[in-house]
JSON list of C-alpha atoms in Angstrom, two decimals:
[
{"chain": "A", "resi": 931, "resn": "ALA", "atom": "CA", "xyz": [-28.17, -10.42, -12.95]},
{"chain": "A", "resi": 932, "resn": "GLN", "atom": "CA", "xyz": [-29.17, -6.81, -12.68]},
{"chain": "A", "resi": 933, "resn": "SER", "atom": "CA", "xyz": [-30.93, -5.51, -9.61]},
{"chain": "A", "resi": 934, "resn": "VAL", "atom": "CA", "xyz": [-32.30, -2.25, -8.30]},
{"chain": "A", "resi": 935, "resn": "THR", "atom": "CA", "xyz": [-32.48, -1.26, -4.65]},
{"chain": "A", "resi": 936, "resn": "GLN", "atom": "CA", "xyz": [-34.67, 1.48, -3.29]},
{"chain": "A", "resi": 937, "resn": "PRO", "atom": "CA", "xyz": [-33.69, 1.55, 0.38]},
{"chain": "A", "resi": 938, "resn": "ASP", "atom": "CA", "xyz": [-36.63, 3.61, 1.58]},
{"chain": "A", "resi": 939, "resn": "ILE", "atom": "CA", "xyz": [-40.04, 1.92, 1.52]},
{"chain": "A", "resi": 940, "resn": "HIS", "atom": "CA", "xyz": [-41.81, 5.03, 2.82]},
{"chain": "A", "resi": 941, "resn": "ILE", "atom": "CA", "xyz": [-40.73, 8.65, 2.97]},
{"chain": "A", "resi": 942, "resn": "THR", "atom": "CA", "xyz": [-42.67, 11.51, 4.56]},
{"chain": "A", "resi": 943, "resn": "VAL", "atom": "CA", "xyz": [-41.91, 15.06, 3.52]},
{"chain": "A", "resi": 944, "resn": "SER", "atom": "CA", "xyz": [-43.56, 18.35, 4.39]},
{"chain": "A", "resi": 945, "resn": "GLU", "atom": "CA", "xyz": [-45.09, 20.29, 1.54]},
{"chain": "A", "resi": 946, "resn": "GLY", "atom": "CA", "xyz": [-42.56, 22.77, 0.22]},
{"chain": "A", "resi": 947, "resn": "ALA", "atom": "CA", "xyz": [-39.59, 20.84, 1.53]},
{"chain": "A", "resi": 948, "resn": "SER", "atom": "CA", "xyz": [-36.94, 19.26, -0.65]},
{"chain": "A", "resi": 949, "resn": "LEU", "atom": "CA", "xyz": [-36.98, 15.60, -1.61]},
{"chain": "A", "resi": 950, "resn": "GLU", "atom": "CA", "xyz": [-34.41, 12.96, -2.42]},
{"chain": "A", "resi": 951, "resn": "LEU", "atom": "CA", "xyz": [-35.34, 9.38, -3.25]},
{"chain": "A", "resi": 952, "resn": "ARG", "atom": "CA", "xyz": [-32.49, 6.92, -3.35]},
{"chain": "A", "resi": 953, "resn": "CYS", "atom": "CA", "xyz": [-31.82, 4.30, -5.98]},
{"chain": "A", "resi": 954, "resn": "ASN", "atom": "CA", "xyz": [-28.85, 1.95, -6.28]},
{"chain": "A", "resi": 955, "resn": "TYR", "atom": "CA", "xyz": [-28.39, -0.50, -9.08]},
{"chain": "A", "resi": 956, "resn": "SER", "atom": "CA", "xyz": [-26.26, -3.48, -9.90]},
{"chain": "A", "resi": 957, "resn": "TYR", "atom": "CA", "xyz": [-25.46, -3.97, -13.55]},
{"chain": "A", "resi": 958, "resn": "GLY", "atom": "CA", "xyz": [-22.61, -5.34, -15.60]},
{"chain": "A", "resi": 959, "resn": "ALA", "atom": "CA", "xyz": [-22.30, -2.36, -17.91]},
{"chain": "A", "resi": 960, "resn": "THR", "atom": "CA", "xyz": [-23.61, 1.17, -18.21]},
{"chain": "A", "resi": 961, "resn": "PRO", "atom": "CA", "xyz": [-27.35, 0.78, -18.07]},
{"chain": "A", "resi": 962, "resn": "TYR", "atom": "CA", "xyz": [-30.31, 2.81, -19.10]},
{"chain": "A", "resi": 963, "resn": "LEU", "atom": "CA", "xyz": [-31.85, 4.26, -15.92]},
{"chain": "A", "resi": 964, "resn": "PHE", "atom": "CA", "xyz": [-35.38, 5.43, -15.34]},
{"chain": "A", "resi": 965, "resn": "TRP", "atom": "CA", "xyz": [-37.65, 6.88, -12.73]},
{"chain": "A", "resi": 966, "resn": "TYR", "atom": "CA", "xyz": [-41.37, 6.21, -12.97]},
{"chain": "A", "resi": 967, "resn": "VAL", "atom": "CA", "xyz": [-44.21, 7.55, -10.83]},
{"chain": "A", "resi": 968, "resn": "GLN", "atom": "CA", "xyz": [-47.45, 5.76, -10.11]},
{"chain": "A", "resi": 969, "resn": "SER", "atom": "CA", "xyz": [-50.47, 7.49, -8.61]},
{"chain": "A", "resi": 970, "resn": "PRO", "atom": "CA", "xyz": [-53.04, 5.31, -6.82]},
{"chain": "A", "resi": 971, "resn": "GLY", "atom": "CA", "xyz": [-54.93, 3.11, -9.25]},
{"chain": "A", "resi": 972, "resn": "GLN", "atom": "CA", "xyz": [-52.97, 4.41, -12.21]},
{"chain": "A", "resi": 973, "resn": "GLY", "atom": "CA", "xyz": [-50.33, 3.13, -14.56]},
{"chain": "A", "resi": 974, "resn": "LEU", "atom": "CA", "xyz": [-46.72, 4.19, -14.57]},
{"chain": "A", "resi": 975, "resn": "GLN", "atom": "CA", "xyz": [-45.64, 7.54, -15.91]},
{"chain": "A", "resi": 976, "resn": "LEU", "atom": "CA", "xyz": [-42.06, 8.20, -16.93]},
{"chain": "A", "resi": 977, "resn": "LEU", "atom": "CA", "xyz": [-40.48, 11.05, -14.96]},
{"chain": "A", "resi": 978, "resn": "LEU", "atom": "CA", "xyz": [-37.05, 10.99, -16.53]},
{"chain": "A", "resi": 979, "resn": "LYS", "atom": "CA", "xyz": [-34.43, 8.75, -18.05]},
{"chain": "A", "resi": 980, "resn": "TYR", "atom": "CA", "xyz": [-30.68, 8.54, -18.41]},
{"chain": "A", "resi": 981, "resn": "PHE", "atom": "CA", "xyz": [-29.11, 6.97, -21.44]},
{"chain": "A", "resi": 982, "resn": "SER", "atom": "CA", "xyz": [-25.77, 8.73, -21.78]},
{"chain": "A", "resi": 983, "resn": "GLY", "atom": "CA", "xyz": [-24.12, 12.14, -21.65]},
{"chain": "A", "resi": 984, "resn": "ASP", "atom": "CA", "xyz": [-24.81, 14.69, -18.94]},
{"chain": "A", "resi": 985, "resn": "THR", "atom": "CA", "xyz": [-25.16, 12.86, -15.64]},
{"chain": "A", "resi": 986, "resn": "LEU", "atom": "CA", "xyz": [-27.73, 15.32, -14.32]},
{"chain": "A", "resi": 987, "resn": "VAL", "atom": "CA", "xyz": [-31.02, 14.77, -16.11]},
{"chain": "A", "resi": 988, "resn": "GLN", "atom": "CA", "xyz": [-34.11, 16.88, -15.93]},
{"chain": "A", "resi": 989, "resn": "GLY", "atom": "CA", "xyz": [-37.55, 15.41, -16.00]},
{"chain": "A", "resi": 990, "resn": "ILE", "atom": "CA", "xyz": [-41.16, 16.40, -15.84]},
{"chain": "A", "resi": 991, "resn": "LYS", "atom": "CA", "xyz": [-42.92, 18.00, -12.88]},
{"chain": "A", "resi": 992, "resn": "GLY", "atom": "CA", "xyz": [-39.70, 19.65, -11.65]},
{"chain": "A", "resi": 993, "resn": "PHE", "atom": "CA", "xyz": [-37.85, 16.41, -10.92]},
{"chain": "A", "resi": 994, "resn": "GLU", "atom": "CA", "xyz": [-34.20, 15.76, -11.65]},
{"chain": "A", "resi": 995, "resn": "ALA", "atom": "CA", "xyz": [-31.86, 12.84, -11.09]},
{"chain": "A", "resi": 996, "resn": "GLU", "atom": "CA", "xyz": [-28.12, 12.43, -11.01]},
{"chain": "A", "resi": 997, "resn": "PHE", "atom": "CA", "xyz": [-26.28, 9.39, -12.30]},
{"chain": "A", "resi": 998, "resn": "LYS", "atom": "CA", "xyz": [-23.19, 8.60, -10.24]},
{"chain": "A", "resi": 999, "resn": "ARG", "atom": "CA", "xyz": [-21.29, 5.73, -11.77]},
{"chain": "A", "resi": 1000, "resn": "SER", "atom": "CA", "xyz": [-18.83, 5.43, -8.87]},
{"chain": "A", "resi": 1001, "resn": "GLN", "atom": "CA", "xyz": [-21.69, 4.94, -6.42]},
{"chain": "A", "resi": 1002, "resn": "SER", "atom": "CA", "xyz": [-23.97, 2.97, -8.78]},
{"chain": "A", "resi": 1003, "resn": "SER", "atom": "CA", "xyz": [-26.69, 5.40, -7.86]},
{"chain": "A", "resi": 1004, "resn": "PHE", "atom": "CA", "xyz": [-29.42, 7.33, -9.63]},
{"chain": "A", "resi": 1005, "resn": "ASN", "atom": "CA", "xyz": [-31.12, 9.42, -6.96]},
{"chain": "A", "resi": 1006, "resn": "LEU", "atom": "CA", "xyz": [-34.24, 11.43, -7.70]},
{"chain": "A", "resi": 1007, "resn": "ARG", "atom": "CA", "xyz": [-34.57, 14.97, -6.36]},
{"chain": "A", "resi": 1008, "resn": "LYS", "atom": "CA", "xyz": [-37.05, 17.80, -6.25]},
{"chain": "A", "resi": 1009, "resn": "PRO", "atom": "CA", "xyz": [-36.35, 21.16, -4.58]},
{"chain": "A", "resi": 1010, "resn": "SER", "atom": "CA", "xyz": [-39.89, 21.77, -3.31]},
{"chain": "A", "resi": 1011, "resn": "VAL", "atom": "CA", "xyz": [-42.58, 19.12, -3.20]},
{"chain": "A", "resi": 1012, "resn": "HIS", "atom": "CA", "xyz": [-46.28, 19.68, -3.74]},
{"chain": "A", "resi": 1013, "resn": "TRP", "atom": "CA", "xyz": [-49.16, 17.67, -2.26]},
{"chain": "A", "resi": 1014, "resn": "SER", "atom": "CA", "xyz": [-49.80, 16.27, -5.74]},
{"chain": "A", "resi": 1015, "resn": "ASP", "atom": "CA", "xyz": [-46.39, 14.55, -5.66]},
{"chain": "A", "resi": 1016, "resn": "ALA", "atom": "CA", "xyz": [-47.71, 11.97, -3.20]},
{"chain": "A", "resi": 1017, "resn": "ALA", "atom": "CA", "xyz": [-47.38, 8.69, -5.08]},
{"chain": "A", "resi": 1018, "resn": "GLU", "atom": "CA", "xyz": [-45.28, 5.57, -5.50]},
{"chain": "A", "resi": 1019, "resn": "TYR", "atom": "CA", "xyz": [-41.93, 6.06, -7.19]},
{"chain": "A", "resi": 1020, "resn": "PHE", "atom": "CA", "xyz": [-40.05, 3.34, -9.00]},
{"chain": "A", "resi": 1021, "resn": "CYS", "atom": "CA", "xyz": [-36.47, 3.29, -10.16]},
{"chain": "A", "resi": 1022, "resn": "ALA", "atom": "CA", "xyz": [-35.70, 0.93, -13.05]},
{"chain": "A", "resi": 1023, "resn": "VAL", "atom": "CA", "xyz": [-32.70, -0.25, -15.02]},
{"chain": "A", "resi": 1024, "resn": "GLY", "atom": "CA", "xyz": [-32.57, -1.59, -18.56]},
{"chain": "A", "resi": 1025, "resn": "PRO", "atom": "CA", "xyz": [-29.93, -2.94, -20.88]},
{"chain": "A", "resi": 1026, "resn": "THR", "atom": "CA", "xyz": [-28.11, -0.68, -23.30]},
{"chain": "A", "resi": 1027, "resn": "SER", "atom": "CA", "xyz": [-27.56, -3.46, -25.82]},
{"chain": "A", "resi": 1028, "resn": "GLY", "atom": "CA", "xyz": [-30.65, -4.08, -27.86]},
{"chain": "A", "resi": 1029, "resn": "GLY", "atom": "CA", "xyz": [-32.48, -1.26, -26.13]},
{"chain": "A", "resi": 1030, "resn": "GLY", "atom": "CA", "xyz": [-35.29, -2.51, -23.95]},
{"chain": "A", "resi": 1031, "resn": "ALA", "atom": "CA", "xyz": [-35.40, -6.01, -25.41]},
{"chain": "A", "resi": 1032, "resn": "ASP", "atom": "CA", "xyz": [-35.08, -7.83, -22.11]},
{"chain": "A", "resi": 1033, "resn": "GLY", "atom": "CA", "xyz": [-37.42, -5.53, -20.24]},
{"chain": "A", "resi": 1034, "resn": "LEU", "atom": "CA", "xyz": [-36.77, -3.35, -17.27]},
{"chain": "A", "resi": 1035, "resn": "THR", "atom": "CA", "xyz": [-35.78, -4.42, -13.79]},
{"chain": "A", "resi": 1036, "resn": "PHE", "atom": "CA", "xyz": [-37.64, -2.41, -11.18]},
{"chain": "A", "resi": 1037, "resn": "GLY", "atom": "CA", "xyz": [-36.94, -1.53, -7.61]},
{"chain": "A", "resi": 1038, "resn": "LYS", "atom": "CA", "xyz": [-39.65, -2.27, -5.08]},
{"chain": "A", "resi": 1039, "resn": "GLY", "atom": "CA", "xyz": [-40.74, 1.31, -4.93]},
{"chain": "A", "resi": 1040, "resn": "THR", "atom": "CA", "xyz": [-40.77, 4.19, -2.48]},
{"chain": "A", "resi": 1041, "resn": "HIS", "atom": "CA", "xyz": [-44.09, 5.45, -1.18]},
{"chain": "A", "resi": 1042, "resn": "LEU", "atom": "CA", "xyz": [-43.98, 9.24, -0.82]},
{"chain": "A", "resi": 1043, "resn": "ILE", "atom": "CA", "xyz": [-46.27, 10.87, 1.71]},
{"chain": "A", "resi": 1044, "resn": "ILE", "atom": "CA", "xyz": [-46.66, 14.66, 1.77]},
{"chain": "A", "resi": 1045, "resn": "GLN", "atom": "CA", "xyz": [-47.51, 16.33, 5.05]},
{"chain": "A", "resi": 1046, "resn": "PRO", "atom": "CA", "xyz": [-49.40, 19.64, 4.91]},
{"chain": "B", "resi": 1435, "resn": "ASN", "atom": "CA", "xyz": [-53.47, 9.09, -29.10]},
{"chain": "B", "resi": 1436, "resn": "ALA", "atom": "CA", "xyz": [-54.27, 5.82, -27.32]},
{"chain": "B", "resi": 1437, "resn": "GLY", "atom": "CA", "xyz": [-50.74, 4.54, -26.57]},
{"chain": "B", "resi": 1438, "resn": "VAL", "atom": "CA", "xyz": [-50.99, 1.22, -24.72]},
{"chain": "B", "resi": 1439, "resn": "THR", "atom": "CA", "xyz": [-54.47, -0.09, -24.00]},
{"chain": "B", "resi": 1440, "resn": "GLN", "atom": "CA", "xyz": [-55.24, -3.01, -21.74]},
{"chain": "B", "resi": 1441, "resn": "THR", "atom": "CA", "xyz": [-58.50, -4.90, -21.56]},
{"chain": "B", "resi": 1442, "resn": "PRO", "atom": "CA", "xyz": [-60.20, -5.68, -19.28]},
{"chain": "B", "resi": 1443, "resn": "LYS", "atom": "CA", "xyz": [-59.43, -3.24, -16.48]},
{"chain": "B", "resi": 1444, "resn": "PHE", "atom": "CA", "xyz": [-60.87, -5.43, -13.74]},
{"chain": "B", "resi": 1445, "resn": "ARG", "atom": "CA", "xyz": [-61.67, -9.12, -13.52]},
{"chain": "B", "resi": 1446, "resn": "VAL", "atom": "CA", "xyz": [-62.60, -11.64, -10.86]},
{"chain": "B", "resi": 1447, "resn": "LEU", "atom": "CA", "xyz": [-61.92, -15.29, -11.60]},
{"chain": "B", "resi": 1448, "resn": "LYS", "atom": "CA", "xyz": [-62.60, -18.48, -9.76]},
{"chain": "B", "resi": 1449, "resn": "THR", "atom": "CA", "xyz": [-59.71, -20.82, -9.13]},
{"chain": "B", "resi": 1450, "resn": "GLY", "atom": "CA", "xyz": [-59.17, -23.03, -12.16]},
{"chain": "B", "resi": 1451, "resn": "GLN", "atom": "CA", "xyz": [-60.83, -20.70, -14.66]},
{"chain": "B", "resi": 1452, "resn": "SER", "atom": "CA", "xyz": [-58.97, -19.41, -17.66]},
{"chain": "B", "resi": 1453, "resn": "MET", "atom": "CA", "xyz": [-58.78, -15.96, -19.17]},
{"chain": "B", "resi": 1454, "resn": "THR", "atom": "CA", "xyz": [-56.83, -13.83, -21.61]},
{"chain": "B", "resi": 1455, "resn": "LEU", "atom": "CA", "xyz": [-55.64, -10.29, -21.05]},
{"chain": "B", "resi": 1456, "resn": "LEU", "atom": "CA", "xyz": [-55.24, -8.19, -24.16]},
{"chain": "B", "resi": 1457, "resn": "CYS", "atom": "CA", "xyz": [-52.67, -5.48, -24.70]},
{"chain": "B", "resi": 1458, "resn": "ALA", "atom": "CA", "xyz": [-52.77, -3.27, -27.76]},
{"chain": "B", "resi": 1459, "resn": "GLN", "atom": "CA", "xyz": [-50.31, -0.55, -28.75]},
{"chain": "B", "resi": 1460, "resn": "ASP", "atom": "CA", "xyz": [-50.59, 1.91, -31.61]},
{"chain": "B", "resi": 1461, "resn": "MET", "atom": "CA", "xyz": [-47.01, 3.23, -31.60]},
{"chain": "B", "resi": 1462, "resn": "ASN", "atom": "CA", "xyz": [-45.53, 0.57, -33.89]},
{"chain": "B", "resi": 1463, "resn": "HIS", "atom": "CA", "xyz": [-43.17, -0.58, -31.14]},
{"chain": "B", "resi": 1464, "resn": "GLU", "atom": "CA", "xyz": [-41.16, -3.73, -31.61]},
{"chain": "B", "resi": 1465, "resn": "TYR", "atom": "CA", "xyz": [-40.94, -4.75, -27.96]},
{"chain": "B", "resi": 1466, "resn": "MET", "atom": "CA", "xyz": [-43.82, -5.60, -25.68]},
{"chain": "B", "resi": 1467, "resn": "TYR", "atom": "CA", "xyz": [-43.90, -6.81, -22.09]},
{"chain": "B", "resi": 1468, "resn": "TRP", "atom": "CA", "xyz": [-46.18, -8.15, -19.41]},
{"chain": "B", "resi": 1469, "resn": "TYR", "atom": "CA", "xyz": [-45.43, -7.31, -15.79]},
{"chain": "B", "resi": 1470, "resn": "ARG", "atom": "CA", "xyz": [-47.21, -8.09, -12.57]},
{"chain": "B", "resi": 1471, "resn": "GLN", "atom": "CA", "xyz": [-47.21, -5.75, -9.61]},
{"chain": "B", "resi": 1472, "resn": "ASP", "atom": "CA", "xyz": [-47.63, -7.03, -6.09]},
{"chain": "B", "resi": 1473, "resn": "PRO", "atom": "CA", "xyz": [-47.42, -5.03, -2.84]},
{"chain": "B", "resi": 1474, "resn": "GLY", "atom": "CA", "xyz": [-43.83, -4.54, -1.74]},
{"chain": "B", "resi": 1475, "resn": "MET", "atom": "CA", "xyz": [-42.49, -6.36, -4.81]},
{"chain": "B", "resi": 1476, "resn": "GLY", "atom": "CA", "xyz": [-42.35, -3.66, -7.44]},
{"chain": "B", "resi": 1477, "resn": "LEU", "atom": "CA", "xyz": [-42.98, -4.83, -10.99]},
{"chain": "B", "resi": 1478, "resn": "ARG", "atom": "CA", "xyz": [-41.76, -8.21, -12.13]},
{"chain": "B", "resi": 1479, "resn": "LEU", "atom": "CA", "xyz": [-41.45, -9.26, -15.75]},
{"chain": "B", "resi": 1480, "resn": "ILE", "atom": "CA", "xyz": [-43.62, -12.22, -16.75]},
{"chain": "B", "resi": 1481, "resn": "HIS", "atom": "CA", "xyz": [-43.01, -12.56, -20.49]},
{"chain": "B", "resi": 1482, "resn": "TYR", "atom": "CA", "xyz": [-41.84, -10.31, -23.24]},
{"chain": "B", "resi": 1483, "resn": "SER", "atom": "CA", "xyz": [-41.69, -10.16, -27.00]},
{"chain": "B", "resi": 1484, "resn": "VAL", "atom": "CA", "xyz": [-39.07, -8.61, -29.26]},
{"chain": "B", "resi": 1485, "resn": "GLY", "atom": "CA", "xyz": [-41.19, -8.80, -32.37]},
{"chain": "B", "resi": 1486, "resn": "GLU", "atom": "CA", "xyz": [-44.19, -10.29, -34.07]},
{"chain": "B", "resi": 1487, "resn": "GLY", "atom": "CA", "xyz": [-44.26, -14.05, -33.66]},
{"chain": "B", "resi": 1488, "resn": "THR", "atom": "CA", "xyz": [-41.61, -14.14, -30.91]},
{"chain": "B", "resi": 1489, "resn": "THR", "atom": "CA", "xyz": [-41.96, -14.47, -27.15]},
{"chain": "B", "resi": 1490, "resn": "ALA", "atom": "CA", "xyz": [-39.61, -15.10, -24.25]},
{"chain": "B", "resi": 1491, "resn": "LYS", "atom": "CA", "xyz": [-39.81, -15.81, -20.54]},
{"chain": "B", "resi": 1492, "resn": "GLY", "atom": "CA", "xyz": [-39.16, -13.16, -17.97]},
{"chain": "B", "resi": 1493, "resn": "GLU", "atom": "CA", "xyz": [-38.56, -13.43, -14.25]},
{"chain": "B", "resi": 1494, "resn": "VAL", "atom": "CA", "xyz": [-41.89, -15.02, -13.23]},
{"chain": "B", "resi": 1495, "resn": "PRO", "atom": "CA", "xyz": [-43.34, -16.91, -16.23]},
{"chain": "B", "resi": 1496, "resn": "ASP", "atom": "CA", "xyz": [-44.88, -19.94, -14.52]},
{"chain": "B", "resi": 1497, "resn": "GLY", "atom": "CA", "xyz": [-48.64, -20.27, -14.94]},
{"chain": "B", "resi": 1498, "resn": "TYR", "atom": "CA", "xyz": [-48.79, -17.83, -17.84]},
{"chain": "B", "resi": 1499, "resn": "ASN", "atom": "CA", "xyz": [-48.61, -18.08, -21.60]},
{"chain": "B", "resi": 1500, "resn": "VAL", "atom": "CA", "xyz": [-48.35, -15.33, -24.19]},
{"chain": "B", "resi": 1501, "resn": "SER", "atom": "CA", "xyz": [-48.78, -14.83, -27.89]},
{"chain": "B", "resi": 1502, "resn": "ARG", "atom": "CA", "xyz": [-47.83, -12.08, -30.32]},
{"chain": "B", "resi": 1503, "resn": "LEU", "atom": "CA", "xyz": [-49.56, -12.92, -33.58]},
{"chain": "B", "resi": 1504, "resn": "LYS", "atom": "CA", "xyz": [-49.77, -9.27, -34.59]},
{"chain": "B", "resi": 1505, "resn": "LYS", "atom": "CA", "xyz": [-47.17, -6.60, -33.92]},
{"chain": "B", "resi": 1506, "resn": "GLN", "atom": "CA", "xyz": [-49.63, -4.35, -32.14]},
{"chain": "B", "resi": 1507, "resn": "ASN", "atom": "CA", "xyz": [-51.11, -6.98, -29.82]},
{"chain": "B", "resi": 1508, "resn": "PHE", "atom": "CA", "xyz": [-49.64, -8.99, -26.95]},
{"chain": "B", "resi": 1509, "resn": "LEU", "atom": "CA", "xyz": [-51.90, -11.46, -25.19]},
{"chain": "B", "resi": 1510, "resn": "LEU", "atom": "CA", "xyz": [-51.36, -12.88, -21.72]},
{"chain": "B", "resi": 1511, "resn": "GLY", "atom": "CA", "xyz": [-53.18, -16.10, -20.89]},
{"chain": "B", "resi": 1512, "resn": "LEU", "atom": "CA", "xyz": [-53.89, -17.84, -17.65]},
{"chain": "B", "resi": 1513, "resn": "GLU", "atom": "CA", "xyz": [-54.93, -21.42, -18.36]},
{"chain": "B", "resi": 1514, "resn": "SER", "atom": "CA", "xyz": [-55.89, -22.38, -14.81]},
{"chain": "B", "resi": 1515, "resn": "ALA", "atom": "CA", "xyz": [-56.00, -19.40, -12.49]},
{"chain": "B", "resi": 1516, "resn": "ALA", "atom": "CA", "xyz": [-54.68, -19.68, -8.95]},
{"chain": "B", "resi": 1517, "resn": "PRO", "atom": "CA", "xyz": [-55.08, -17.29, -6.00]},
{"chain": "B", "resi": 1518, "resn": "SER", "atom": "CA", "xyz": [-51.33, -16.58, -6.22]},
{"chain": "B", "resi": 1519, "resn": "GLN", "atom": "CA", "xyz": [-52.04, -14.90, -9.54]},
{"chain": "B", "resi": 1520, "resn": "THR", "atom": "CA", "xyz": [-54.12, -12.22, -7.87]},
{"chain": "B", "resi": 1521, "resn": "SER", "atom": "CA", "xyz": [-52.24, -9.11, -8.89]},
{"chain": "B", "resi": 1522, "resn": "VAL", "atom": "CA", "xyz": [-52.23, -6.00, -10.99]},
{"chain": "B", "resi": 1523, "resn": "TYR", "atom": "CA", "xyz": [-50.96, -6.70, -14.48]},
{"chain": "B", "resi": 1524, "resn": "PHE", "atom": "CA", "xyz": [-49.27, -4.09, -16.60]},
{"chain": "B", "resi": 1525, "resn": "CYS", "atom": "CA", "xyz": [-48.48, -4.24, -20.25]},
{"chain": "B", "resi": 1526, "resn": "ALA", "atom": "CA", "xyz": [-45.77, -2.08, -21.74]},
{"chain": "B", "resi": 1527, "resn": "SER", "atom": "CA", "xyz": [-44.25, -1.47, -25.13]},
{"chain": "B", "resi": 1528, "resn": "SER", "atom": "CA", "xyz": [-41.04, 0.15, -26.22]},
{"chain": "B", "resi": 1529, "resn": "PRO", "atom": "CA", "xyz": [-39.05, 1.02, -29.30]},
{"chain": "B", "resi": 1530, "resn": "THR", "atom": "CA", "xyz": [-35.47, -0.15, -29.42]},
{"chain": "B", "resi": 1531, "resn": "ASN", "atom": "CA", "xyz": [-34.13, 2.73, -27.29]},
{"chain": "B", "resi": 1532, "resn": "GLY", "atom": "CA", "xyz": [-35.35, 1.22, -24.04]},
{"chain": "B", "resi": 1533, "resn": "ARG", "atom": "CA", "xyz": [-38.06, 3.62, -22.91]},
{"chain": "B", "resi": 1534, "resn": "ALA", "atom": "CA", "xyz": [-41.21, 1.71, -21.99]},
{"chain": "B", "resi": 1535, "resn": "PHE", "atom": "CA", "xyz": [-44.75, 3.04, -22.23]},
{"chain": "B", "resi": 1536, "resn": "PHE", "atom": "CA", "xyz": [-47.20, 1.46, -19.84]},
{"chain": "B", "resi": 1537, "resn": "GLY", "atom": "CA", "xyz": [-50.88, 0.68, -19.97]},
{"chain": "B", "resi": 1538, "resn": "GLN", "atom": "CA", "xyz": [-53.24, 1.54, -17.14]},
{"chain": "B", "resi": 1539, "resn": "GLY", "atom": "CA", "xyz": [-53.20, -1.95, -15.67]},
{"chain": "B", "resi": 1540, "resn": "THR", "atom": "CA", "xyz": [-55.60, -4.84, -15.14]},
{"chain": "B", "resi": 1541, "resn": "ARG", "atom": "CA", "xyz": [-56.61, -5.69, -11.61]},
{"chain": "B", "resi": 1542, "resn": "LEU", "atom": "CA", "xyz": [-57.18, -9.44, -11.39]},
{"chain": "B", "resi": 1543, "resn": "THR", "atom": "CA", "xyz": [-58.58, -11.21, -8.37]},
{"chain": "B", "resi": 1544, "resn": "VAL", "atom": "CA", "xyz": [-58.65, -15.01, -8.19]},
{"chain": "B", "resi": 1545, "resn": "VAL", "atom": "CA", "xyz": [-60.96, -16.41, -5.55]}
]
């Protein structure tokens, strides 16, 4: 069965500093990979997704992620964080066959705290 | 441009009561899902549907039932609510390329 591991439950970063959130997945084939962000009391917003092709994908709000097949990783990065980036971040994996038919498997999330 | 709409947004139930959560999407998506979100657990799939009239069990289906009588609607039912079902429930829909669009969530408390 597929699984997603986000090793860091909480991360604290100073405003203006760079950010990397880790995500490792276990899947039998090449999956679809996603990063979602959730602000307090809100739903999930898609930051970026990887389906195929270029392993470095650009997303909204200045985020990017790199798919590394050899490491089964899909880490999220941002060169300079803003206070508004404080939120919960979820990595998710989905099947390539049949698109999203079986739903996404989510990691447990990383809570990002921004220090002034 | 509504996207995915969930009703209600908040609800408090007494143990043993029943209720139905409604999810509506206006994007003509084939697939729809119900997830629950609990602290430290991420989102877990309850049930999903790959088309009108079809449903399937996800990771945590016990205590829930679903129906998809119309393509745009996906209902989640709790026949006899339990405190363990206190959670935030998210509905999502997706086309066949795997990207899911989420609703704003329903916060359910069972006392």
